[in-house]
Amino acid sequence: QVQRVVAGDTFNIMLVEGYLARIVRSRGYEEVGVAHLMPVGEIPIARFPSMLKMVQTGASVLIRDTAANPDWVPRESQDWRSYVGAPISVDGRVVGFLNVNGTRPGQFQPADAERLATFANYAATAIENARLFEQTQQEISERIRAETALRESEERFRQLSQASEEGVAIHDRGIIADANEALARMFGYNLAEMIATRLERYFTPDSWATVAELVPTGFARPCEVVGIRKDKSTFFCELDLSLIHI
């Protein structure tokens, strides 16, 4: 839509990557028979004074007659006689350029540079919104992958623990997040009764004092503690602890 803002012959949008720029959109080159001369790939910004000036000043550049401008860099057999460009800036950082070329000297005026600069501001908003959307989509995808991996890990734990004859529980800061049927039978509860309860209730005070010291460290060596069943009877059991980082 740049051609609706400035009456030029060819138009292109460049995006900046470090010290390089590359054309991502263009229009008009085929119509004037110079499509084969359009820059392809990455272009060193420092090679073109007009682009370098836009990076340094953040302002648009107007060249009314390229033949009379010592900073203009001609291109092979086809050269433009006038040029106007505007930087695309996001948060004070130049992320691209809008470039318009003309076949006639004096084709562009200061008003064209102003209009192009205004349009560049709209383009900057669109580019930033697209970047934020892509970033959000990536974050959502990563979150979905992490949640899927966690569910798969939990399912593997559940399958393993349900097949085990030993009581197994996963806790978060002393609150039981998951457990197997063997643990529930060991303490005389239904499994659902134990989920979201505090570990403390299943040990005698002396044993819990020992367990409470070991829980934060993930103490790996087995230790003997006294458990409390649902019917308040006690029994000796061997406890193993390990840390799981999620």
Short mmCIF file of N, CA and C in Angstrom, two decimals, residues 78-183:
data_model
loop_
_atom_site.label_atom_id
_atom_site.label_comp_id
_atom_site.label_asym_id
_atom_site.label_seq_id
_atom_site.Cartn_x
_atom_site.Cartn_y
_atom_site.Cartn_z
N GLN A 78 20.85 -0.01 -14.43
CA GLN A 78 19.64 0.75 -14.15
C GLN A 78 19.82 1.54 -12.85
N ASP A 79 19.64 2.83 -12.94
CA ASP A 79 19.76 3.64 -11.73
C ASP A 79 18.52 4.49 -11.60
N TRP A 80 18.17 4.79 -10.37
CA TRP A 80 17.01 5.62 -10.10
C TRP A 80 17.42 7.07 -10.03
N ARG A 81 16.54 7.97 -10.46
CA ARG A 81 16.87 9.39 -10.50
C ARG A 81 16.38 10.12 -9.25
N SER A 82 15.53 9.48 -8.44
CA SER A 82 15.09 10.10 -7.19
C SER A 82 14.74 8.99 -6.20
N TYR A 83 14.79 9.36 -4.93
CA TYR A 83 14.60 8.34 -3.89
C TYR A 83 14.03 8.98 -2.62
N VAL A 84 13.18 8.24 -1.94
CA VAL A 84 12.72 8.64 -0.62
C VAL A 84 12.59 7.37 0.22
N GLY A 85 13.07 7.45 1.45
CA GLY A 85 13.03 6.29 2.33
C GLY A 85 12.68 6.71 3.75
N ALA A 86 12.12 5.76 4.51
CA ALA A 86 11.77 6.03 5.90
C ALA A 86 12.11 4.81 6.74
N PRO A 87 12.66 5.03 7.93
CA PRO A 87 12.97 3.90 8.81
C PRO A 87 11.72 3.38 9.50
N ILE A 88 11.68 2.09 9.73
CA ILE A 88 10.62 1.46 10.53
C ILE A 88 11.22 1.20 11.90
N SER A 89 10.73 1.92 12.91
CA SER A 89 11.34 1.86 14.24
C SER A 89 10.36 1.29 15.27
N VAL A 90 10.89 0.45 16.15
CA VAL A 90 10.13 -0.11 17.26
C VAL A 90 10.91 0.15 18.54
N ASP A 91 10.30 0.88 19.46
CA ASP A 91 10.97 1.22 20.72
C ASP A 91 12.32 1.90 20.50
N GLY A 92 12.37 2.79 19.52
CA GLY A 92 13.59 3.54 19.25
C GLY A 92 14.65 2.78 18.49
N ARG A 93 14.34 1.56 18.06
CA ARG A 93 15.32 0.74 17.33
C ARG A 93 14.81 0.51 15.91
N VAL A 94 15.67 0.79 14.92
CA VAL A 94 15.29 0.61 13.52
C VAL A 94 15.27 -0.87 13.19
N VAL A 95 14.10 -1.35 12.76
CA VAL A 95 13.95 -2.76 12.43
C VAL A 95 13.72 -2.98 10.94
N GLY A 96 13.60 -1.88 10.19
CA GLY A 96 13.39 -2.03 8.76
C GLY A 96 13.35 -0.70 8.05
N PHE A 97 13.13 -0.75 6.73
CA PHE A 97 13.09 0.46 5.90
C PHE A 97 11.95 0.35 4.90
N LEU A 98 11.33 1.49 4.59
CA LEU A 98 10.45 1.62 3.44
C LEU A 98 11.20 2.41 2.39
N ASN A 99 11.37 1.84 1.21
CA ASN A 99 12.15 2.49 0.14
C ASN A 99 11.27 2.70 -1.08
N VAL A 100 11.32 3.92 -1.63
CA VAL A 100 10.57 4.23 -2.85
C VAL A 100 11.53 4.87 -3.84
N ASN A 101 11.57 4.34 -5.05
CA ASN A 101 12.46 4.86 -6.10
C ASN A 101 11.65 5.50 -7.22
N GLY A 102 12.24 6.51 -7.85
CA GLY A 102 11.59 7.19 -8.97
C GLY A 102 12.49 7.24 -10.18
N THR A 103 11.89 7.25 -11.36
CA THR A 103 12.67 7.30 -12.61
C THR A 103 12.94 8.72 -13.06
N ARG A 104 12.35 9.72 -12.39
CA ARG A 104 12.53 11.11 -12.79
C ARG A 104 13.15 11.92 -11.66
N PRO A 105 14.07 12.81 -11.96
CA PRO A 105 14.60 13.69 -10.92
C PRO A 105 13.51 14.63 -10.43
N GLY A 106 13.54 14.95 -9.15
CA GLY A 106 12.55 15.84 -8.57
C GLY A 106 11.18 15.19 -8.40
N GLN A 107 11.11 13.88 -8.50
CA GLN A 107 9.83 13.18 -8.43
C GLN A 107 9.23 13.24 -7.01
N PHE A 108 10.11 13.37 -5.99
CA PHE A 108 9.63 13.37 -4.60
C PHE A 108 9.91 14.71 -3.93
N GLN A 109 9.00 15.10 -3.03
CA GLN A 109 9.11 16.35 -2.30
C GLN A 109 9.13 16.05 -0.79
N PRO A 110 9.46 17.06 0.04
CA PRO A 110 9.46 16.84 1.50
C PRO A 110 8.14 16.28 2.03
N ALA A 111 7.02 16.67 1.41
CA ALA A 111 5.73 16.14 1.85
C ALA A 111 5.66 14.63 1.66
N ASP A 112 6.32 14.11 0.61
CA ASP A 112 6.35 12.67 0.39
C ASP A 112 7.11 11.97 1.50
N ALA A 113 8.22 12.57 1.91
CA ALA A 113 9.02 12.00 3.01
C ALA A 113 8.22 11.97 4.30
N GLU A 114 7.43 13.02 4.54
CA GLU A 114 6.60 13.07 5.75
C GLU A 114 5.51 12.00 5.73
N ARG A 115 4.87 11.86 4.57
CA ARG A 115 3.81 10.85 4.48
C ARG A 115 4.39 9.44 4.62
N LEU A 116 5.55 9.22 4.03
CA LEU A 116 6.18 7.90 4.12
C LEU A 116 6.58 7.59 5.57
N ALA A 117 7.06 8.61 6.28
CA ALA A 117 7.44 8.42 7.68
C ALA A 117 6.22 8.05 8.53
N THR A 118 5.10 8.70 8.24
CA THR A 118 3.86 8.37 8.96
C THR A 118 3.43 6.94 8.66
N PHE A 119 3.52 6.55 7.40
CA PHE A 119 3.15 5.19 7.03
C PHE A 119 4.09 4.18 7.69
N ALA A 120 5.38 4.55 7.82
CA ALA A 120 6.35 3.67 8.45
C ALA A 120 5.98 3.40 9.91
N ASN A 121 5.40 4.41 10.57
CA ASN A 121 4.96 4.21 11.95
C ASN A 121 3.86 3.16 12.03
N TYR A 122 2.93 3.19 11.07
CA TYR A 122 1.88 2.16 11.03
C TYR A 122 2.50 0.79 10.76
N ALA A 123 3.47 0.77 9.85
CA ALA A 123 4.13 -0.50 9.53
C ALA A 123 4.86 -1.06 10.74
N ALA A 124 5.47 -0.17 11.53
CA ALA A 124 6.18 -0.60 12.74
C ALA A 124 5.23 -1.27 13.72
N THR A 125 4.02 -0.67 13.87
CA THR A 125 3.03 -1.25 14.77
C THR A 125 2.60 -2.63 14.28
N ALA A 126 2.41 -2.76 12.97
CA ALA A 126 2.00 -4.05 12.41
C ALA A 126 3.09 -5.10 12.60
N ILE A 127 4.33 -4.70 12.37
CA ILE A 127 5.45 -5.63 12.52
C ILE A 127 5.59 -6.07 13.97
N GLU A 128 5.47 -5.11 14.90
CA GLU A 128 5.60 -5.45 16.32
C GLU A 128 4.45 -6.35 16.76
N ASN A 129 3.24 -6.06 16.29
CA ASN A 129 2.11 -6.92 16.64
C ASN A 129 2.30 -8.33 16.11
N ALA A 130 2.83 -8.43 14.88
CA ALA A 130 3.09 -9.75 14.31
C ALA A 130 4.16 -10.48 15.11
N ARG A 131 5.19 -9.73 15.54
CA ARG A 131 6.25 -10.35 16.34
C ARG A 131 5.71 -10.83 17.68
N LEU A 132 4.89 -10.00 18.33
CA LEU A 132 4.32 -10.39 19.61
C LEU A 132 3.39 -11.59 19.45
N PHE A 133 2.62 -11.62 18.35
CA PHE A 133 1.73 -12.75 18.10
C PHE A 133 2.54 -14.02 17.92
N GLU A 134 3.61 -13.93 17.13
CA GLU A 134 4.47 -15.10 16.92
C GLU A 134 5.10 -15.56 18.22
N GLN A 135 5.55 -14.59 19.03
CA GLN A 135 6.16 -14.92 20.32
C GLN A 135 5.14 -15.59 21.24
N THR A 136 3.91 -15.05 21.24
CA THR A 136 2.86 -15.64 22.07
C THR A 136 2.54 -17.05 21.62
N GLN A 137 2.44 -17.24 20.29
CA GLN A 137 2.16 -18.58 19.77
C GLN A 137 3.27 -19.56 20.14
N GLN A 138 4.52 -19.08 20.09
CA GLN A 138 5.65 -19.94 20.45
C GLN A 138 5.60 -20.30 21.93
N GLU A 139 5.27 -19.29 22.77
CA GLU A 139 5.19 -19.56 24.21
C GLU A 139 4.07 -20.55 24.51
N ILE A 140 2.94 -20.39 23.81
CA ILE A 140 1.82 -21.33 24.01
C ILE A 140 2.23 -22.73 23.59
N SER A 141 2.92 -22.83 22.45
CA SER A 141 3.36 -24.14 21.97
C SER A 141 4.32 -24.79 22.95
N GLU A 142 5.26 -23.98 23.47
CA GLU A 142 6.21 -24.51 24.44
C GLU A 142 5.50 -24.95 25.71
N ARG A 143 4.50 -24.17 26.15
CA ARG A 143 3.75 -24.52 27.35
C ARG A 143 2.98 -25.82 27.13
N ILE A 144 2.38 -25.96 25.93
CA ILE A 144 1.64 -27.18 25.62
C ILE A 144 2.58 -28.38 25.62
N ARG A 145 3.78 -28.20 25.02
CA ARG A 145 4.74 -29.30 25.00
C ARG A 145 5.16 -29.68 26.42
N ALA A 146 5.39 -28.65 27.27
CA ALA A 146 5.80 -28.91 28.65
C ALA A 146 4.69 -29.62 29.41
N GLU A 147 3.45 -29.16 29.23
CA GLU A 147 2.32 -29.78 29.92
C GLU A 147 2.11 -31.21 29.43
N THR A 148 2.29 -31.43 28.11
CA THR A 148 2.15 -32.78 27.57
C THR A 148 3.22 -33.70 28.14
N ALA A 149 4.47 -33.19 28.19
CA ALA A 149 5.56 -33.98 28.75
C ALA A 149 5.31 -34.30 30.22
N LEU A 150 4.75 -33.32 30.95
CA LEU A 150 4.46 -33.54 32.37
C LEU A 150 3.37 -34.59 32.53
N ARG A 151 2.33 -34.50 31.70
CA ARG A 151 1.26 -35.50 31.79
C ARG A 151 1.78 -36.89 31.46
N GLU A 152 2.65 -36.97 30.43
CA GLU A 152 3.21 -38.26 30.07
C GLU A 152 4.08 -38.80 31.20
N SER A 153 4.84 -37.90 31.83
CA SER A 153 5.68 -38.31 32.95
C SER A 153 4.83 -38.79 34.11
N GLU A 154 3.74 -38.06 34.39
CA GLU A 154 2.85 -38.46 35.47
C GLU A 154 2.19 -39.80 35.17
N GLU A 155 1.84 -40.01 33.90
CA GLU A 155 1.22 -41.27 33.53
C GLU A 155 2.20 -42.43 33.68
N ARG A 156 3.46 -42.19 33.27
CA ARG A 156 4.48 -43.23 33.45
C ARG A 156 4.67 -43.54 34.93
N PHE A 157 4.68 -42.47 35.77
CA PHE A 157 4.80 -42.69 37.21
C PHE A 157 3.61 -43.49 37.73
N ARG A 158 2.42 -43.12 37.25
CA ARG A 158 1.23 -43.79 37.75
C ARG A 158 1.24 -45.26 37.39
N GLN A 159 1.62 -45.57 36.13
CA GLN A 159 1.67 -46.95 35.71
C GLN A 159 2.71 -47.74 36.51
N LEU A 160 3.87 -47.10 36.73
CA LEU A 160 4.94 -47.76 37.47
C LEU A 160 4.54 -47.96 38.93
N SER A 161 3.98 -46.90 39.55
CA SER A 161 3.66 -46.98 40.96
C SER A 161 2.51 -47.94 41.23
N GLN A 162 1.54 -47.99 40.30
CA GLN A 162 0.42 -48.90 40.51
C GLN A 162 0.86 -50.35 40.39
N ALA A 163 1.90 -50.58 39.61
CA ALA A 163 2.43 -51.94 39.47
C ALA A 163 3.35 -52.31 40.62
N SER A 164 3.74 -51.34 41.44
CA SER A 164 4.67 -51.60 42.54
C SER A 164 3.92 -52.08 43.77
N GLU A 165 4.56 -52.97 44.53
CA GLU A 165 3.99 -53.44 45.79
C GLU A 165 4.35 -52.50 46.93
N GLU A 166 5.28 -51.59 46.69
CA GLU A 166 5.67 -50.62 47.71
C GLU A 166 4.79 -49.38 47.61
N GLY A 167 4.58 -48.72 48.74
CA GLY A 167 3.82 -47.48 48.74
C GLY A 167 4.64 -46.35 48.14
N VAL A 168 4.05 -45.60 47.22
CA VAL A 168 4.74 -44.50 46.54
C VAL A 168 3.86 -43.26 46.60
N ALA A 169 4.46 -42.11 46.90
CA ALA A 169 3.72 -40.85 46.91
C ALA A 169 4.58 -39.74 46.33
N ILE A 170 3.92 -38.81 45.66
CA ILE A 170 4.56 -37.57 45.20
C ILE A 170 3.95 -36.43 46.00
N HIS A 171 4.79 -35.58 46.57
CA HIS A 171 4.27 -34.48 47.37
C HIS A 171 4.88 -33.17 46.90
N ASP A 172 4.21 -32.08 47.21
CA ASP A 172 4.70 -30.73 46.93
C ASP A 172 4.63 -29.95 48.24
N ARG A 173 5.80 -29.69 48.82
CA ARG A 173 5.89 -28.98 50.10
C ARG A 173 5.07 -29.67 51.20
N GLY A 174 5.16 -30.98 51.22
CA GLY A 174 4.51 -31.73 52.27
C GLY A 174 3.05 -32.06 52.01
N ILE A 175 2.50 -31.66 50.85
CA ILE A 175 1.12 -31.99 50.49
C ILE A 175 1.15 -33.08 49.43
N ILE A 176 0.42 -34.17 49.65
CA ILE A 176 0.43 -35.29 48.72
C ILE A 176 -0.29 -34.89 47.42
N ALA A 177 0.44 -34.96 46.31
CA ALA A 177 -0.12 -34.63 45.01
C ALA A 177 -0.60 -35.88 44.28
N ASP A 178 0.05 -37.01 44.53
CA ASP A 178 -0.34 -38.27 43.90
C ASP A 178 0.24 -39.41 44.73
N ALA A 179 -0.36 -40.57 44.60
CA ALA A 179 0.11 -41.74 45.33
C ALA A 179 -0.43 -42.98 44.64
N ASN A 180 0.04 -44.16 45.08
CA ASN A 180 -0.48 -45.39 44.49
C ASN A 180 -1.35 -46.14 45.49
N GLU A 181 -2.03 -47.15 44.97
CA GLU A 181 -2.95 -47.92 45.80
C GLU A 181 -2.23 -48.65 46.93
N ALA A 182 -0.99 -49.06 46.67
CA ALA A 182 -0.23 -49.78 47.70
C ALA A 182 -0.05 -48.91 48.94
N LEU A 183 0.22 -47.60 48.74
CA LEU A 183 0.39 -46.70 49.88
C LEU A 183 -0.93 -46.55 50.63
#
